[in-house]
Amino acid sequence: MTTVSDLLRDWMPHQRWFGSKGREWADVQESGFFLDRGTPTLSVHRVRVTYTDGQSDTYLVPLSWRDHMVEELSSAFIGAVPHEGREAYAYDAMRDREATVPWLTHLVNASTVGPMHFHPAGGAYIPEGLPGDIVSGEQSNTSLIYGQEAILKLFRRLEPGLNPDVEIHDALRRTDNEHIAPLLGHIEIDDADPANPPATVAMLQTFVPNASDGWRLATASVRDLYAEGDLHADEVGGDFAADSERLGAATASVHADMAKVLPTEPADEDWYGTVAGQMTERLTAAIEVVPPLAEHADGLRALYAAVAESREPVVRQRVHGDLHLGQVLRTATGWIVLDFEGEPARPLAARRQLDSPLRDVAGMLRSFDYAARHMLVEQPDDPQRAYRAQEWATRNRAAYCSGYSAASGLDPCAESPLLRAFEADKAVYECVYEARNRPHWLMIPLNSLSRLTGRE
Ligand SMILES: Nc1ncnc2c1ncn2[C@@H]1O[C@H](COP(=O)(O)OP(=O)(O)O)[C@@H](O)[C@H]1O
Ligand SMILES: O=P(O)(O)O[C@H]1O[C@H](CO)[C@@H](O[C@H]2O[C@H](CO)[C@@H](O)[C@H](O)[C@H]2O)[C@H](O)[C@H]1O
């Protein structure tokens, strides 16, 4: 007899938000409860996947249930299980509009349903009664947009403790920072082990209408440059440098406000060695997943060792942790920074540690490199394009640093072994990310490592 666990075992590994693609499953345990008993019925499942290496992850999977097949929802159909002598048809509840209404209703009512707790932010207006539309695109989480007013992000992989996205947005409510989208509420679920704190399930924030994400804008600019074979980056219509500069200033403003409302601490003697050690550990683990990384290992270790030697002055603070062009939105008036949850693959405790703000600068600099070079994936041997890509990346990286420097009084890109090491460390992370999610893009961070370690 087919069970919900059987359905999930077949379906989950193909979902983009499932972070452990390619790992063999040894076991799956699921426990669910009903969040809404209307039509369709909405159930929420905690799904614990244990892999053959003994490690495990817990994912959150909302399902909607119907007593017949619904043709318009065929792309959201997961499978059928026997229920009270008939078939019950399970759908991906995030793609079933009618099943999206209860999330906001429960938030407005500050409900507790079984192990799930809904927390509206004080004084926030929540647009109750509207259905949500899923955000298309490839992301680690799943988001629903409610009437261009609010966006609910469902965190798929559950970990005990408050998600930094909620924590940081909540703290920033005490500032009037114009570069963030205000928090409207969040949802938690109790951990199976009562000794652990609840896990954050979702965050509701103001939807920023009529905005384009930085990745789309930057890559449009790169395409314009490629189309104009004889013109330079500053001469073509879609030059992005002014936006990059404003983005640098926006990053500095968000960093400054995070430092105001969240803890800070000057780095002590040990910090540099600890950071270098963490980067080396990450490299060792990454080589297991991406063997070609081994040829960069010596160069990378030298970059990490330079961090410990140089001991640049650093005031540690909370940072974004996974800043890239896909995490920023350009509105008519300026940039908005999204998604403060850090790198989705890192443990929560590591993502909440105080760090150098250069970590974020490095993430964005990597992203300029990605935007410039992603079209070279199709034409790796075109020297003219490679030259133009380098030109675009250099121009926009410099503009970003200049914007950051003007707003903060600190040039983040002045010769800094720490920044260089952070860029390299991010590229190592990206190699693992690409190998797992988009293997045809693996060459982008791998080639960057050749440049960062001076092999090219
Ligand atoms: N407040 C918002 N207003 C408008 N669009 C948003 C907002 N938050 C997120 N988005 C859109 O949803 C996408 C995914 O959001 P994000 O928070 O980055 O999720 P993920 O953690 O899955 O990357 C973003 O790239 C952006 O296009
Ligand atoms: O899903 P998240 O937004 O939290 O971030 C993950 O996915 C990103 C890809 O969508 C990945 O970013 C990498 O690819 C980007 C282009 O798609 C590029 O701009 C970034 O520089 C590069 O790191 C991110 O690393 C990952 O955590």
Coordinates of C-alpha atoms and ligand atoms in Angstrom, one line a residue:
M1 CA 0.0 0.0 0.0
T2 CA 1.5 3.4 -1.0
T3 CA 2.2 5.8 1.9
V4 CA 2.9 9.5 2.1
S5 CA 6.5 8.6 2.8
D6 CA 6.6 6.6 -0.5
L7 CA 5.3 9.6 -2.4
L8 CA 7.9 11.9 -0.8
R9 CA 10.7 9.6 -1.4
D10 CA 10.0 9.7 -5.2
W11 CA 9.2 13.4 -5.4
M12 CA 11.5 15.3 -3.0
P13 CA 14.9 14.5 -4.7
H14 CA 13.7 16.3 -7.8
Q15 CA 12.7 19.5 -6.1
R16 CA 15.1 22.4 -6.4
W17 CA 14.8 23.2 -2.7
F18 CA 16.0 19.7 -1.8
G19 CA 19.6 20.4 -1.0
S20 CA 21.1 16.9 -0.9
K21 CA 20.6 15.8 -4.5
G22 CA 22.6 12.7 -5.4
R23 CA 22.9 11.4 -1.8
E24 CA 21.4 8.0 -1.3
W25 CA 18.5 7.7 1.1
A26 CA 18.6 5.0 3.7
D27 CA 15.4 5.9 5.5
V28 CA 12.5 8.4 5.5
Q29 CA 10.2 9.2 8.5
E30 CA 7.3 11.6 8.1
S31 CA 4.9 13.1 10.6
G32 CA 2.1 15.4 9.5
F33 CA -0.8 17.4 10.9
F34 CA -3.7 19.4 9.4
L35 CA -3.3 23.1 9.1
D36 CA -6.7 23.6 7.4
R37 CA -9.6 21.2 6.9
G38 CA -11.3 23.2 4.1
T39 CA -11.2 22.2 0.4
P40 CA -8.6 21.5 -0.4
T41 CA -7.3 20.1 2.9
L42 CA -3.9 21.4 3.8
S43 CA -1.5 19.2 5.7
V44 CA 2.1 20.0 6.8
H45 CA 4.7 17.3 7.1
R46 CA 8.0 17.1 8.8
V47 CA 10.1 14.8 6.7
R48 CA 13.3 13.4 8.2
V49 CA 15.6 11.9 5.5
T50 CA 18.5 9.8 6.7
Y51 CA 21.2 9.2 4.1
T52 CA 23.4 6.1 3.8
D53 CA 26.3 7.9 5.5
G54 CA 24.1 8.2 8.6
Q55 CA 23.5 11.9 8.4
S56 CA 20.0 13.3 8.2
D57 CA 18.0 16.4 7.3
T58 CA 14.5 17.4 8.2
Y59 CA 12.4 19.2 5.5
L60 CA 9.0 20.9 5.7
V61 CA 6.5 19.7 3.0
P62 CA 3.0 21.2 2.9
L63 CA 0.6 19.0 0.9
S64 CA -2.9 19.8 -0.4
W65 CA -5.4 17.0 -0.7
R66 CA -8.3 16.5 -3.1
D67 CA -10.7 13.6 -3.7
H68 CA -10.3 13.8 -7.4
M69 CA -7.6 14.6 -9.9
V70 CA -7.6 18.4 -10.9
E71 CA -6.4 18.9 -14.4
E72 CA -5.2 22.5 -14.0
L73 CA -3.0 21.3 -11.1
S74 CA -1.3 18.5 -13.1
S75 CA 2.2 20.0 -12.7
A76 CA 1.7 20.1 -8.9
F77 CA 0.4 16.5 -8.6
I78 CA 2.6 14.3 -6.4
G79 CA 0.6 11.0 -6.2
A80 CA -2.3 9.2 -4.6
V81 CA -2.6 7.2 -1.4
P82 CA -5.5 5.1 -0.2
H83 CA -7.6 6.8 2.4
E84 CA -10.8 5.5 4.0
G85 CA -11.5 3.1 1.2
R86 CA -10.8 5.6 -1.7
E87 CA -7.9 7.4 -3.2
A88 CA -6.7 10.7 -1.8
Y89 CA -4.8 12.9 -4.3
A90 CA -1.8 14.8 -3.0
Y91 CA -0.5 18.1 -4.5
D92 CA 2.3 20.4 -3.8
A93 CA 0.4 22.8 -1.6
M94 CA 2.7 25.7 -2.6
R95 CA 1.5 25.4 -6.2
D96 CA -2.2 25.0 -5.3
R97 CA -3.5 28.6 -5.0
E98 CA -6.5 27.6 -3.0
A99 CA -4.3 25.9 -0.4
T100 CA -2.3 29.1 0.2
V101 CA -4.9 31.2 2.0
P102 CA -4.7 29.6 5.5
W103 CA -1.1 30.7 6.1
L104 CA -2.0 34.4 6.3
T105 CA -5.3 33.7 8.1
H106 CA -3.4 32.0 10.9
L107 CA -0.8 34.8 11.0
V108 CA -3.5 37.4 11.5
N109 CA -5.0 35.3 14.3
A110 CA -1.6 34.6 15.9
S111 CA -2.7 30.9 15.9
T112 CA -1.1 27.8 17.3
V113 CA -2.1 24.7 15.3
G114 CA -0.6 21.5 16.7
P115 CA 3.2 22.2 16.9
M116 CA 3.0 25.3 14.7
H117 CA 3.0 28.8 16.0
F118 CA 2.1 31.9 14.0
H119 CA 3.7 35.3 15.1
P120 CA 2.5 38.5 13.4
A121 CA 5.0 41.4 13.8
G122 CA 3.7 44.1 16.0
G123 CA 1.6 46.7 14.1
A124 CA 2.1 45.0 10.8
Y125 CA -0.8 44.9 8.2
I126 CA -1.2 41.4 6.8
P127 CA -3.4 41.1 3.7
E128 CA -5.7 38.3 4.9
G129 CA -8.0 36.3 2.5
L130 CA -5.8 36.5 -0.6
P131 CA -4.3 33.5 -2.4
G132 CA -0.6 33.4 -3.0
D133 CA 1.3 32.8 -6.2
I134 CA 4.5 30.9 -6.2
V135 CA 7.6 32.7 -7.2
S136 CA 9.1 31.0 -10.2
G137 CA 12.8 30.6 -10.5
E138 CA 15.3 28.3 -8.9
Q139 CA 15.7 28.9 -5.2
S140 CA 16.6 27.0 -2.0
N141 CA 13.3 28.0 -0.4
T142 CA 9.7 28.4 -1.7
S143 CA 8.0 31.8 -1.8
L144 CA 4.4 32.9 -2.3
I145 CA 3.4 36.4 -3.3
Y146 CA 0.1 37.7 -1.9
G147 CA -1.5 40.4 -4.1
Q148 CA 1.7 42.4 -4.6
E149 CA 1.5 43.2 -0.9
A150 CA 3.3 40.5 1.0
I151 CA 5.6 37.6 0.3
L152 CA 5.8 34.5 2.4
K153 CA 9.0 32.5 2.3
L154 CA 8.8 28.9 3.4
F155 CA 12.2 27.7 4.7
R156 CA 12.4 24.1 3.5
R157 CA 15.2 22.6 5.6
L158 CA 14.3 22.8 9.3
E159 CA 16.8 23.5 12.0
P160 CA 16.1 24.3 15.6
G161 CA 16.5 28.0 16.4
L162 CA 15.4 31.3 15.0
N163 CA 16.3 31.7 11.3
P164 CA 18.7 34.7 10.8
D165 CA 16.5 36.1 8.1
V166 CA 13.7 36.7 10.7
E167 CA 16.2 37.6 13.4
I168 CA 17.9 40.3 11.3
H169 CA 14.8 41.7 9.7
D170 CA 13.2 41.9 13.2
A171 CA 16.2 43.8 14.6
L172 CA 16.3 46.1 11.6
R173 CA 12.7 47.2 12.4
R174 CA 14.3 49.5 14.9
T175 CA 16.1 51.4 12.1
D176 CA 14.5 53.1 9.2
N177 CA 16.8 51.5 6.7
E178 CA 15.5 52.1 3.2
H179 CA 17.3 49.1 1.7
I180 CA 15.3 46.3 3.3
A181 CA 11.7 45.0 3.0
P182 CA 10.0 45.2 6.4
L183 CA 9.1 42.1 8.4
L184 CA 5.4 41.3 8.8
G185 CA 5.5 38.1 10.7
H186 CA 7.0 34.6 11.0
I187 CA 6.0 31.0 11.7
E188 CA 7.7 28.4 13.9
I189 CA 7.3 24.7 14.5
D190 CA 8.3 22.8 17.6
D191 CA 11.2 20.4 17.3
A192 CA 10.5 16.7 17.7
D193 CA 13.0 16.9 20.6
P194 CA 11.3 19.1 23.3
A195 CA 14.8 20.1 24.6
N196 CA 15.5 22.0 21.3
P197 CA 14.1 25.4 20.4
P198 CA 11.4 25.6 17.7
A199 CA 12.6 25.9 14.0
T200 CA 11.6 28.8 11.8
V201 CA 9.2 27.6 9.1
A202 CA 8.4 30.8 7.2
M203 CA 8.8 34.6 7.1
L204 CA 6.3 37.1 5.8
Q205 CA 7.6 40.4 4.6
T206 CA 6.5 43.4 2.6
F207 CA 6.5 42.7 -1.1
V208 CA 8.5 45.2 -3.1
P209 CA 6.5 45.8 -6.3
N210 CA 7.8 46.8 -9.8
A211 CA 11.4 45.7 -9.0
S212 CA 13.9 43.7 -10.9
D213 CA 16.5 41.5 -9.3
G214 CA 20.2 42.5 -9.7
W215 CA 21.1 39.3 -11.5
R216 CA 18.6 40.0 -14.3
L217 CA 19.7 43.6 -14.6
A218 CA 23.4 42.8 -14.5
T219 CA 23.2 40.0 -17.0
A220 CA 21.2 42.2 -19.4
S221 CA 24.0 44.7 -19.2
V222 CA 26.6 42.0 -20.0
R223 CA 24.5 40.8 -23.0
D224 CA 24.4 44.4 -24.3
L225 CA 28.2 44.5 -24.1
Y226 CA 28.7 41.2 -25.9
A227 CA 26.3 42.4 -28.6
E228 CA 28.4 45.5 -29.3
G229 CA 31.6 43.8 -30.4
D230 CA 33.7 47.1 -30.7
L231 CA 32.5 49.1 -27.8
H232 CA 33.7 49.1 -24.2
A233 CA 31.7 48.6 -21.0
D234 CA 31.4 52.4 -20.4
E235 CA 30.2 53.1 -24.0
V236 CA 27.3 50.7 -24.4
G237 CA 23.7 51.6 -23.5
G238 CA 23.3 49.1 -20.7
D239 CA 26.3 50.2 -18.6
F240 CA 25.7 48.9 -15.1
A241 CA 28.4 50.8 -13.2
A242 CA 26.2 53.5 -11.7
D243 CA 23.9 50.8 -10.3
S244 CA 26.8 48.8 -9.0
E245 CA 28.0 51.9 -7.2
R246 CA 24.6 52.5 -5.6
L247 CA 24.5 48.9 -4.6
G248 CA 27.9 49.3 -2.8
A249 CA 26.4 52.2 -0.9
A250 CA 23.3 50.2 -0.1
T251 CA 25.4 47.3 1.2
A252 CA 27.4 49.7 3.4
S253 CA 24.2 51.3 4.8
V254 CA 22.7 47.9 5.7
H255 CA 26.0 46.8 7.3
A256 CA 26.1 50.0 9.4
D257 CA 22.5 49.5 10.7
M258 CA 23.1 45.8 11.5
A259 CA 26.1 46.9 13.5
K260 CA 23.9 49.5 15.4
V261 CA 21.1 47.0 16.4
L262 CA 23.0 43.7 16.7
P263 CA 26.1 42.8 18.6
T264 CA 29.6 43.7 17.4
E265 CA 33.1 42.8 18.7
P266 CA 36.6 43.6 17.6
A267 CA 38.4 40.5 16.2
D268 CA 40.8 39.1 18.7
E269 CA 44.2 37.4 18.0
D270 CA 42.6 34.0 17.7
W271 CA 40.0 34.9 15.2
Y272 CA 42.3 35.0 12.1
G273 CA 43.6 31.5 12.7
T274 CA 40.0 30.3 13.4
V275 CA 38.8 31.8 10.1
A276 CA 41.7 30.4 8.2
G277 CA 41.1 27.0 9.8
Q278 CA 37.4 27.0 8.8
M279 CA 38.2 27.9 5.2
T280 CA 40.7 25.0 5.1
E281 CA 38.2 22.6 6.5
R282 CA 35.6 23.7 4.0
L283 CA 38.2 23.1 1.2
T284 CA 39.0 19.6 2.4
A285 CA 35.3 18.7 2.5
A286 CA 34.7 20.3 -0.9
I287 CA 37.5 18.3 -2.6
E288 CA 35.6 15.2 -1.6
V289 CA 32.6 16.4 -3.6
V290 CA 34.4 18.2 -6.4
P291 CA 37.8 16.4 -7.0
P292 CA 39.1 19.0 -9.6
L293 CA 39.4 21.4 -6.7
A294 CA 42.4 19.5 -5.5
E295 CA 44.6 21.2 -8.1
H296 CA 43.9 24.6 -6.5
A297 CA 44.5 23.3 -2.9
D298 CA 48.0 24.6 -2.5
G299 CA 47.2 28.0 -3.8
L300 CA 44.1 28.2 -1.7
R301 CA 45.9 27.2 1.5
A302 CA 48.5 29.9 0.8
L303 CA 45.7 32.5 0.5
Y304 CA 44.1 31.3 3.8
A305 CA 47.5 31.4 5.6
A306 CA 47.9 35.0 4.5
V307 CA 44.8 35.9 6.5
A308 CA 46.4 34.6 9.7
E309 CA 49.6 36.4 8.9
S310 CA 48.2 39.8 8.0
R311 CA 45.8 40.3 10.9
E312 CA 43.9 43.2 9.3
P313 CA 41.9 45.1 11.9
V314 CA 38.3 43.8 11.8
V315 CA 35.2 44.6 13.8
R316 CA 33.1 41.5 13.7
Q317 CA 29.3 41.9 13.3
R318 CA 26.3 40.1 11.9
V319 CA 26.4 39.9 8.2
H320 CA 24.2 38.9 5.3
G321 CA 26.2 35.8 4.7
D322 CA 25.2 34.9 1.1
L323 CA 25.1 38.2 -0.7
H324 CA 24.9 38.0 -4.4
L325 CA 23.1 39.7 -7.3
G326 CA 20.1 37.4 -7.0
Q327 CA 19.5 38.7 -3.5
V328 CA 19.0 42.4 -4.3
L329 CA 16.1 44.1 -6.0
R330 CA 16.3 47.4 -7.9
T331 CA 13.3 49.6 -7.5
A332 CA 12.6 53.0 -9.0
T333 CA 14.3 54.6 -6.0
G334 CA 17.2 52.3 -5.2
W335 CA 18.3 48.8 -4.0
I336 CA 16.7 46.5 -1.6
V337 CA 18.7 43.7 0.1
L338 CA 16.9 40.4 0.7
D339 CA 17.4 37.1 2.3
F340 CA 19.6 37.4 5.4
E341 CA 19.6 33.7 6.1
G342 CA 23.2 33.0 5.1
E343 CA 24.4 30.1 3.0
P344 CA 21.6 27.5 3.0
A345 CA 24.0 24.6 3.4
R346 CA 25.7 25.9 6.6
P347 CA 24.5 25.0 10.0
L348 CA 22.4 27.7 11.7
A349 CA 24.9 28.4 14.5
A350 CA 27.7 29.0 12.0
R351 CA 25.4 31.4 10.0
R352 CA 24.7 33.4 13.2
Q353 CA 28.3 34.0 14.1
L354 CA 29.8 37.5 14.0
D355 CA 31.9 37.9 11.0
S356 CA 33.8 40.6 8.9
P357 CA 31.5 42.6 6.6
L358 CA 34.0 41.9 3.9
R359 CA 32.4 38.4 3.8
D360 CA 29.4 40.1 2.0
V361 CA 31.5 42.3 -0.1
A362 CA 33.4 39.2 -1.4
G363 CA 30.0 37.5 -2.1
M364 CA 28.9 40.4 -4.3
L365 CA 32.3 40.6 -6.0
R366 CA 32.0 36.9 -6.9
S367 CA 28.6 37.6 -8.3
F368 CA 29.9 40.3 -10.6
D369 CA 32.3 37.7 -11.9
Y370 CA 29.4 35.2 -12.4
A371 CA 27.3 37.7 -14.2
A372 CA 30.2 38.6 -16.5
R373 CA 31.2 35.0 -17.3
H374 CA 28.0 32.9 -17.3
M375 CA 27.6 33.3 -21.0
L376 CA 31.1 31.9 -21.6
V377 CA 29.8 28.5 -20.4
E378 CA 28.4 28.1 -23.9
Q379 CA 31.5 29.5 -25.6
P380 CA 34.5 28.8 -23.4
D381 CA 37.0 29.3 -26.2
D382 CA 36.0 32.7 -27.4
P383 CA 38.9 35.0 -26.4
Q384 CA 37.1 38.2 -27.4
R385 CA 34.2 37.4 -25.1
A386 CA 36.5 36.4 -22.3
Y387 CA 38.3 39.7 -22.6
R388 CA 35.0 41.7 -22.5
A389 CA 33.8 39.6 -19.6
Q390 CA 36.9 40.6 -17.6
E391 CA 36.4 44.2 -18.6
W392 CA 32.8 44.2 -17.4
A393 CA 33.7 42.5 -14.1
T394 CA 36.6 44.8 -13.3
R395 CA 34.5 47.9 -14.0
N396 CA 31.5 46.9 -11.9
R397 CA 33.5 45.4 -9.1
A398 CA 35.4 48.8 -8.8
A399 CA 32.2 50.8 -9.0
Y400 CA 30.7 48.6 -6.2
C401 CA 33.7 49.2 -3.9
S402 CA 33.7 52.9 -4.7
G403 CA 30.0 53.1 -3.6
Y404 CA 30.7 51.1 -0.4
S405 CA 33.7 53.2 0.3
A406 CA 31.9 56.6 -0.2
A407 CA 29.1 55.5 2.1
S408 CA 31.2 54.0 4.9
G409 CA 34.5 55.8 4.6
L410 CA 36.2 52.4 4.3
D411 CA 37.5 51.1 1.0
P412 CA 36.7 47.4 1.1
C413 CA 38.7 46.6 -1.9
A414 CA 42.0 48.1 -0.9
E415 CA 44.6 45.4 -1.1
S416 CA 43.2 42.9 1.5
P417 CA 44.3 39.3 2.0
L418 CA 41.1 38.8 4.0
L419 CA 38.9 39.9 1.1
R420 CA 40.8 37.7 -1.3
A421 CA 40.6 34.7 0.9
F422 CA 36.8 35.3 1.4
E423 CA 36.4 35.4 -2.4
A424 CA 38.3 32.2 -2.7
D425 CA 36.3 30.5 0.1
K426 CA 33.0 31.6 -1.6
A427 CA 34.2 30.2 -4.9
V428 CA 34.9 26.9 -3.1
Y429 CA 31.4 26.9 -1.7
E430 CA 30.1 27.7 -5.2
C431 CA 31.9 24.7 -6.7
V432 CA 30.0 22.4 -4.3
Y433 CA 26.7 24.3 -4.9
E434 CA 27.1 24.0 -8.7
A435 CA 28.3 20.4 -8.7
R436 CA 25.1 19.5 -6.8
N437 CA 22.6 21.8 -8.5
R438 CA 23.9 23.0 -11.9
P439 CA 27.0 20.9 -13.0
H440 CA 27.2 22.7 -16.3
W441 CA 28.1 25.9 -14.4
L442 CA 30.8 24.4 -12.3
M443 CA 33.4 25.8 -14.6
I444 CA 32.5 29.4 -13.5
P445 CA 33.8 29.2 -9.9
L446 CA 36.5 26.7 -10.9
N447 CA 38.0 29.1 -13.5
S448 CA 37.7 31.9 -10.9
L449 CA 39.9 29.9 -8.6
S450 CA 42.6 29.8 -11.2
R451 CA 42.6 33.6 -11.3
L452 CA 42.4 34.0 -7.5
T453 CA 45.2 31.7 -6.8
G454 CA 47.4 33.3 -9.5
R455 CA 47.4 30.2 -11.8
E456 CA 46.1 32.2 -14.7
Ligands
LIG1 N1 10.2 41.4 -0.4 C1 10.2 41.0 -1.6 N2 9.6 41.8 -2.6 C2 9.7 41.4 -3.9 N3 10.2 40.3 -4.3 C3 10.8 39.5 -3.4 C4 10.9 39.8 -2.0 N4 11.5 38.9 -1.4 C5 11.9 38.0 -2.3 N5 11.5 38.3 -3.5 C6 11.7 37.6 -4.8 O1 11.8 36.2 -4.5 C7 13.1 35.7 -4.9 C8 13.5 34.7 -3.8 O2 13.6 35.3 -2.6 P1 14.8 35.0 -1.5 O3 14.5 35.6 -0.2 O4 16.1 35.3 -2.2 O5 14.6 33.4 -1.4 P2 15.7 32.2 -1.4 O6 16.2 32.1 0.0 O7 15.0 31.0 -1.8 O8 16.8 32.6 -2.3 C9 14.0 36.9 -5.0 O9 15.0 36.7 -5.9 C10 13.0 38.0 -5.4 O10 12.9 38.0 -6.8
LIG2 O1 19.2 30.2 -3.1 P1 20.1 31.3 -2.6 O2 19.7 32.6 -3.2 O3 20.1 31.4 -1.1 O4 21.6 31.1 -3.0 C1 22.1 29.9 -3.6 O5 21.8 29.9 -4.9 C2 22.5 30.9 -5.7 C3 22.1 30.7 -7.2 O6 20.8 31.0 -7.4 C4 24.0 30.8 -5.5 O7 24.6 31.9 -6.2 C5 25.6 31.6 -7.2 O8 25.0 31.8 -8.5 C6 24.5 33.2 -8.7 C7 23.9 33.2 -10.1 O9 22.8 32.4 -10.2 C8 25.7 34.1 -8.6 O10 25.3 35.4 -8.8 C9 26.4 34.0 -7.3 O11 27.5 34.8 -7.2 C10 26.8 32.5 -7.0 O12 27.3 32.4 -5.7 C11 24.3 30.9 -4.1 O13 25.8 30.8 -3.9 C12 23.6 29.8 -3.3 O14 23.8 30.0 -1.9

